[in-house]
Coordinates of C-alpha atoms and ligand atoms in Angstrom, one line a residue:
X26 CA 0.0 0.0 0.0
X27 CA 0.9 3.4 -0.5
X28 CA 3.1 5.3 2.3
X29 CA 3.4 2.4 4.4
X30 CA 5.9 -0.3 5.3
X31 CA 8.9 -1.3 3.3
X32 CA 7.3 0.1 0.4
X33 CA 7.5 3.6 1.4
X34 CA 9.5 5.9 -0.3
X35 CA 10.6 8.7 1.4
X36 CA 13.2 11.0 0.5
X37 CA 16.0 8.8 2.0
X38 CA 15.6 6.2 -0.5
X39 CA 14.9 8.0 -3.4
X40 CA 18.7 8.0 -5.5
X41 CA 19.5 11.5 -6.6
X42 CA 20.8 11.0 -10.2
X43 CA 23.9 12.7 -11.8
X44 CA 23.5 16.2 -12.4
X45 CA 24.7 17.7 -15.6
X46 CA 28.8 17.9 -15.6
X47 CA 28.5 22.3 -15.8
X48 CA 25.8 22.3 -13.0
X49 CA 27.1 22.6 -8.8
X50 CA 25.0 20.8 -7.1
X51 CA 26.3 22.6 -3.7
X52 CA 24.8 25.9 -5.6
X53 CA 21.8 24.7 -6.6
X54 CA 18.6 26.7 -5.8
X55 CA 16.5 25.0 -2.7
X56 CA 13.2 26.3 -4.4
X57 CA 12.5 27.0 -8.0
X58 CA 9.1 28.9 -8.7
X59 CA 7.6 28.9 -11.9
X60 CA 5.2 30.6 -14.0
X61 CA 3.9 28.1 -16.6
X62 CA 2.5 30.3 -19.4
X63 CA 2.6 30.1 -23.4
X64 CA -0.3 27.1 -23.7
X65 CA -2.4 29.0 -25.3
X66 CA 0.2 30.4 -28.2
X67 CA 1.6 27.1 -28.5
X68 CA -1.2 25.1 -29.4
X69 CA -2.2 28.0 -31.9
X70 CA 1.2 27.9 -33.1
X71 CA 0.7 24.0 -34.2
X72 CA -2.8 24.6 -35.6
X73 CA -4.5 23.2 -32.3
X74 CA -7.2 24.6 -29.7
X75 CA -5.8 26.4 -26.8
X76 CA -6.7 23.5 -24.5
X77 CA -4.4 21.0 -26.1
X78 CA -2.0 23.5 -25.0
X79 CA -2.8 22.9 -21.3
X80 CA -2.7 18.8 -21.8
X81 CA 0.6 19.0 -23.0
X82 CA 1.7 21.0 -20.4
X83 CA 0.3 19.0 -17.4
X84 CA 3.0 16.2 -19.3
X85 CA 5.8 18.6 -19.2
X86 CA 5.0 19.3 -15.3
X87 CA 5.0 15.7 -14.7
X88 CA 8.8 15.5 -15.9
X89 CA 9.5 18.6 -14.2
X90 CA 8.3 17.7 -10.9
X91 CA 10.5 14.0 -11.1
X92 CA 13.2 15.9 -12.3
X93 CA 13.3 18.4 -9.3
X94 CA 13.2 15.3 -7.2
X95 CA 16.0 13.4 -8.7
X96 CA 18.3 16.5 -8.8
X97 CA 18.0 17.2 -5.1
X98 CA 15.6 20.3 -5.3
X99 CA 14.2 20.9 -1.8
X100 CA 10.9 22.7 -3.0
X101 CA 9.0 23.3 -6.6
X102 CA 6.1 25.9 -6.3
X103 CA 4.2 26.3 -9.8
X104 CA 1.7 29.0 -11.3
X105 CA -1.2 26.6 -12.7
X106 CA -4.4 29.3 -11.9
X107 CA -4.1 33.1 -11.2
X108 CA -7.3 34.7 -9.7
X109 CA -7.4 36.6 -12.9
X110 CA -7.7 33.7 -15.2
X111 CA -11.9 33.5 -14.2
X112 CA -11.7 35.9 -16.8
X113 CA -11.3 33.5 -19.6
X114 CA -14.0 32.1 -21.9
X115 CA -16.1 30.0 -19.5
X116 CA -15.4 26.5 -21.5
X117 CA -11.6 26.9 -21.2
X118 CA -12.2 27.4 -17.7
X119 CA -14.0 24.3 -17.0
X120 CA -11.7 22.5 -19.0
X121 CA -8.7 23.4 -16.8
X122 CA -10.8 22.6 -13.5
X123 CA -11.5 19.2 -14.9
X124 CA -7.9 18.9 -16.3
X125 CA -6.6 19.8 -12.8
X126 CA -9.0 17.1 -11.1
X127 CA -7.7 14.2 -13.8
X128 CA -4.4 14.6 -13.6
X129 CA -4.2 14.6 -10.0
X130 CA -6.0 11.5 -9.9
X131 CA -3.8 10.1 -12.5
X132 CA -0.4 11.2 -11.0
X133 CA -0.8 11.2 -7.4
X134 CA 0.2 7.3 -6.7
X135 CA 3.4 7.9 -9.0
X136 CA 3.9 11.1 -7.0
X137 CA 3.6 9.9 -3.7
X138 CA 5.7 6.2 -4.2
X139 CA 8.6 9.5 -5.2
X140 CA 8.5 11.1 -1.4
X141 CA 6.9 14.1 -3.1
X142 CA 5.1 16.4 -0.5
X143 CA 2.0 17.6 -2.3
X144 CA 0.8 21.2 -1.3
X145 CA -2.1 24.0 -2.8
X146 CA -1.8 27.7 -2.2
X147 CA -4.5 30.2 -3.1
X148 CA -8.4 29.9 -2.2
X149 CA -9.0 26.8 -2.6
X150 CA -12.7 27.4 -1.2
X151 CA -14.3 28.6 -4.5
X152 CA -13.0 25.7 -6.7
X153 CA -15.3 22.9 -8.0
X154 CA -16.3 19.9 -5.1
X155 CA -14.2 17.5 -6.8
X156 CA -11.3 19.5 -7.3
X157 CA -11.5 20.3 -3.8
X158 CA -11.6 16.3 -2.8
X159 CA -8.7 15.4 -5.3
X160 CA -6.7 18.0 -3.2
X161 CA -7.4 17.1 -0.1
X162 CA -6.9 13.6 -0.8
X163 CA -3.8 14.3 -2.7
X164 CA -2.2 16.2 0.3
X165 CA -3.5 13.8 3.0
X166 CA -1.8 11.0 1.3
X167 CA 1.8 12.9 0.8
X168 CA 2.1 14.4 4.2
X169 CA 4.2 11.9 5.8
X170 CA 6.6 12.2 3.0
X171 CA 10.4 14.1 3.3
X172 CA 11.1 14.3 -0.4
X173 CA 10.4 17.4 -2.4
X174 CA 8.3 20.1 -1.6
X175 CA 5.6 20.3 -4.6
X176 CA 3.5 23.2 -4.2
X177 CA 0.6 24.1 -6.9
X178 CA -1.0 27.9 -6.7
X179 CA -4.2 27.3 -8.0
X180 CA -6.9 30.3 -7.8
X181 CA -4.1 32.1 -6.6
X182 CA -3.2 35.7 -6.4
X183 CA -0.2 37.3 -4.3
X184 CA -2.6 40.2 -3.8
X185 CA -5.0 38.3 -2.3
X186 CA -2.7 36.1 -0.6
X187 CA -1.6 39.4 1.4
X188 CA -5.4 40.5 1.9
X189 CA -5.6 37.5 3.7
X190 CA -2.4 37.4 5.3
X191 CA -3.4 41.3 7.0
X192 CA -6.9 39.5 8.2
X193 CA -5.9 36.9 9.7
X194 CA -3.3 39.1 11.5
X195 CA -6.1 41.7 12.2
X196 CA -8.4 38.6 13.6
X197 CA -5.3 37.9 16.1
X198 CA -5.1 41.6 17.3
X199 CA -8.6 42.5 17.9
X200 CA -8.8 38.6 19.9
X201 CA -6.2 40.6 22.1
X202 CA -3.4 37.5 21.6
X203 CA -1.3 39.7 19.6
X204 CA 0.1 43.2 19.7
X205 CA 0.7 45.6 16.9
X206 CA 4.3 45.9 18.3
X207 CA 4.6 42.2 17.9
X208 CA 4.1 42.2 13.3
X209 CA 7.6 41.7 11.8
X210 CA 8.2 40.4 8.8
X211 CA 8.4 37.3 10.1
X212 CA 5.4 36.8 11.4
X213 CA 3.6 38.8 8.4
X214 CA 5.4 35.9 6.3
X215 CA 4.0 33.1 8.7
X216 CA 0.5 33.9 8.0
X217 CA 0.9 33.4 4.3
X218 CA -0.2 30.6 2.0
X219 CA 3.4 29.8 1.9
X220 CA 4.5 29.3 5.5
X221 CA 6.0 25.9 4.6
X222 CA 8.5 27.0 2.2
X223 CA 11.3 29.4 2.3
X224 CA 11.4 32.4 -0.7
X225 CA 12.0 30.6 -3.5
X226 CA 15.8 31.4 -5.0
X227 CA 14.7 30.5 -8.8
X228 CA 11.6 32.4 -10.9
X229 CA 11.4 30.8 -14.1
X230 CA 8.9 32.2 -16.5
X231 CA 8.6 30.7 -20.0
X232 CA 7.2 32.5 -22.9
X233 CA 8.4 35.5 -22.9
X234 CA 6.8 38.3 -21.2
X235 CA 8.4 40.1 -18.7
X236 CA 5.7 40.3 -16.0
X237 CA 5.1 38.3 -12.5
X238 CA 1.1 38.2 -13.4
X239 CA 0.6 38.8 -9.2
X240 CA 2.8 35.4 -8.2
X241 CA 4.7 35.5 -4.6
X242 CA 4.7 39.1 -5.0
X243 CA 5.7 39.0 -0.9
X244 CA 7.9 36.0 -1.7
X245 CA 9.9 36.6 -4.6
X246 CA 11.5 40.2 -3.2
X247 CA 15.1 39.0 -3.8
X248 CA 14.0 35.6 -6.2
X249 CA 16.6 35.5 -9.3
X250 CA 14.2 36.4 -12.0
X251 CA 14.8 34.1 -15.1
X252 CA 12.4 34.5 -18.6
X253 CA 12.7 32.0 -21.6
X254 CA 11.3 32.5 -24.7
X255 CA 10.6 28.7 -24.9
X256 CA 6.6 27.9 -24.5
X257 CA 5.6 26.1 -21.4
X258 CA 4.8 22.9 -23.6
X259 CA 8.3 22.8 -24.4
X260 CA 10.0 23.4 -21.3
X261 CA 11.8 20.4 -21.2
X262 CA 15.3 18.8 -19.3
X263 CA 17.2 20.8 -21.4
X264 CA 15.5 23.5 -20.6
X265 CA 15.7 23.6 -17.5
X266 CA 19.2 22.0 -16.6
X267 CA 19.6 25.7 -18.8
X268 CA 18.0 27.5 -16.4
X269 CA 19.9 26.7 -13.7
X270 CA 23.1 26.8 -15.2
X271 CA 22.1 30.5 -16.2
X272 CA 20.9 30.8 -12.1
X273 CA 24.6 29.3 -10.8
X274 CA 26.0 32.0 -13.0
X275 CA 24.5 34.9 -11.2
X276 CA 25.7 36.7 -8.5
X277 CA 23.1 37.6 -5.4
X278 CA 23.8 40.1 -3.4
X279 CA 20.8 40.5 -0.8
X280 CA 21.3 43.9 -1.1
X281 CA 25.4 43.9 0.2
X282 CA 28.2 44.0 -1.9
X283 CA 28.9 40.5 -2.0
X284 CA 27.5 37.1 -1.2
X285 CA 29.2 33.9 -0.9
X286 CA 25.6 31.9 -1.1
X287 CA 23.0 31.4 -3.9
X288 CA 21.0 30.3 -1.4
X289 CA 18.1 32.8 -0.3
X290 CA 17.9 34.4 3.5
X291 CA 15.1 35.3 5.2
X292 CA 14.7 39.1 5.8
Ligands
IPE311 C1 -0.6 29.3 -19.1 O1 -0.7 29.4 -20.5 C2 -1.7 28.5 -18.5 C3 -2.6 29.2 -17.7 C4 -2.6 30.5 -17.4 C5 -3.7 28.4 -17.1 P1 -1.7 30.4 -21.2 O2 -3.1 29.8 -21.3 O3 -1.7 31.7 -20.5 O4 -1.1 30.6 -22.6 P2 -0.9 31.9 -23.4 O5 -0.1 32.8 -22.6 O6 -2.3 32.4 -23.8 O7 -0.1 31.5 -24.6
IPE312 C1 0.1 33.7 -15.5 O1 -0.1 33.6 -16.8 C2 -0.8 32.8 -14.7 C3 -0.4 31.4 -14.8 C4 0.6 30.9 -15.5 C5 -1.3 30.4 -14.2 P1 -1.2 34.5 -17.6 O2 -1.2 34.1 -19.0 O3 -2.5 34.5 -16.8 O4 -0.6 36.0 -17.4 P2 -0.8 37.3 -18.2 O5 -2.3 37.5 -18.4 O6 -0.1 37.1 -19.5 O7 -0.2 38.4 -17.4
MG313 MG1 -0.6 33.4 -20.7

């Protein structure tokens, strides 16, 4: 069964494979984000609908997220539904939803038997029942595993996700268990969607525009930003093992002079 016994596989007996000669694995980022976009363009761009576009790219995710895992990536957080994309055509809405819902179902066993610790961020509340369940389910059966950190924003917004962080603070103050002396910018971060993760070191965004769209807005202050012209449905190995060479390449400063760590701090 799943998670249990002798055949449970947790981080510790997952087998990181060979990285790349050129990459470092001692400088590799801990947490890559990504915003998955160029479907759309590159289904158009093969004479297909739009939402063949979004099939493919659930496959390329799929690779990504073993990938992460056998290179020793700590934690993966993706862009799969902004709380601006209600805005789109009704129909390729409810395809995603029930895109979303299948290929959890499909993936989750595969996903779990790799240690991967399956998380959501955004609100969750207004998505359909059964995309609802397959999350739950999906993140009830990966909690006991130690291998890498897979988060997915869906209905997410870092807007919102600050709205809601400044409420749930304002809740604590006026139930007179927290002081307005006592907010720092550690505790504003632990009432964010992301309070299992550390900022993520890595923003990949793949076709081509130069925007963040409202992701980890909070999150991302000191991120190393990194935009590809490749479509999301082609964002493959290559591809990536690219994108971090281009990341190990880059110097972060935090705001000094100098920084001996590619790794991200906390402020
Ligand atoms: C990203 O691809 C997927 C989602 C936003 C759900 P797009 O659907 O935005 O594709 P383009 O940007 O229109 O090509
Ligand atoms: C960002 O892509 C959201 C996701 C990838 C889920 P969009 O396609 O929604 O971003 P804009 O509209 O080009 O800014
Ligand atoms: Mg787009």
């Amino acid at each position: 069964m799943v998670g249990s016994g002798e055949q449970d596989m947790s981080a510790e007996s997952v087998t990181l494979s060979a990285l790349p000669p050129e990459l470092d694995r001692e400088r590799l980022p801990q947490h890559v984000a990504v915003i998955m976009d160029g479907n759309g363009r590159w289904a158009r761009g093969q004479g297909l609908p739009r939402t063949m576009g979004h099939q493919r790219g659930v496959d390329v995710l799929k690779d990504l997220v073993r990938q992460c895992g056998e290179w020793g990536i700590d934690a993966l957080t993706v862009y799969a539904f902004s709380t601006e994309n209600w805005s789109r055509p009704e129909d390729e809405v409810s395809f995603l939803m029930v895109l979303f819902e299948r290929a959890l179902r499909r993936e989750l066993r595969n996903m779990v038997e790799a240690g991967v610790q399956l998380r959501f961020v955004g609100r969750l509340d207004v998505l359909p029942q059964r995309l609802q369940d397959e999350i739950a389910l999906s993140v009830e059966q990966s909690r006991q595993n130690t291998g890498l950190k897979f988060t997915i924003a869906t209905n997410y917004g870092g807007r919102q996700e600050i709205v809601d962080a400044c409420r749930a603070i304002a809740d604590r103050v006026k139930a007179g268990t927290l002081e307005p002396d006592d907010i720092d910018r550690e505790l504003f971060a632990r009432h964010l969607y992301t309070n299992h993760l550390s900022d993520p070191d890595l923003v990949i965004r793949t076709s081509g525009e130069m925007r963040i769209s409202n992701f980890l807005l909070w999150q991302m202050a000191y991120a190393e930003l990194y935009v590809t012209e490749t479509p999301w449905p082609e964002f493959d190995r290559e591809a990536f093992r690219v994108a971090l060479y281009e990341y190990q390449s880059r110097k972060r400063r935090f705001g000094g002079l100098n920084s001996d760590s590619t790794r991200s701090r906390r402020p």
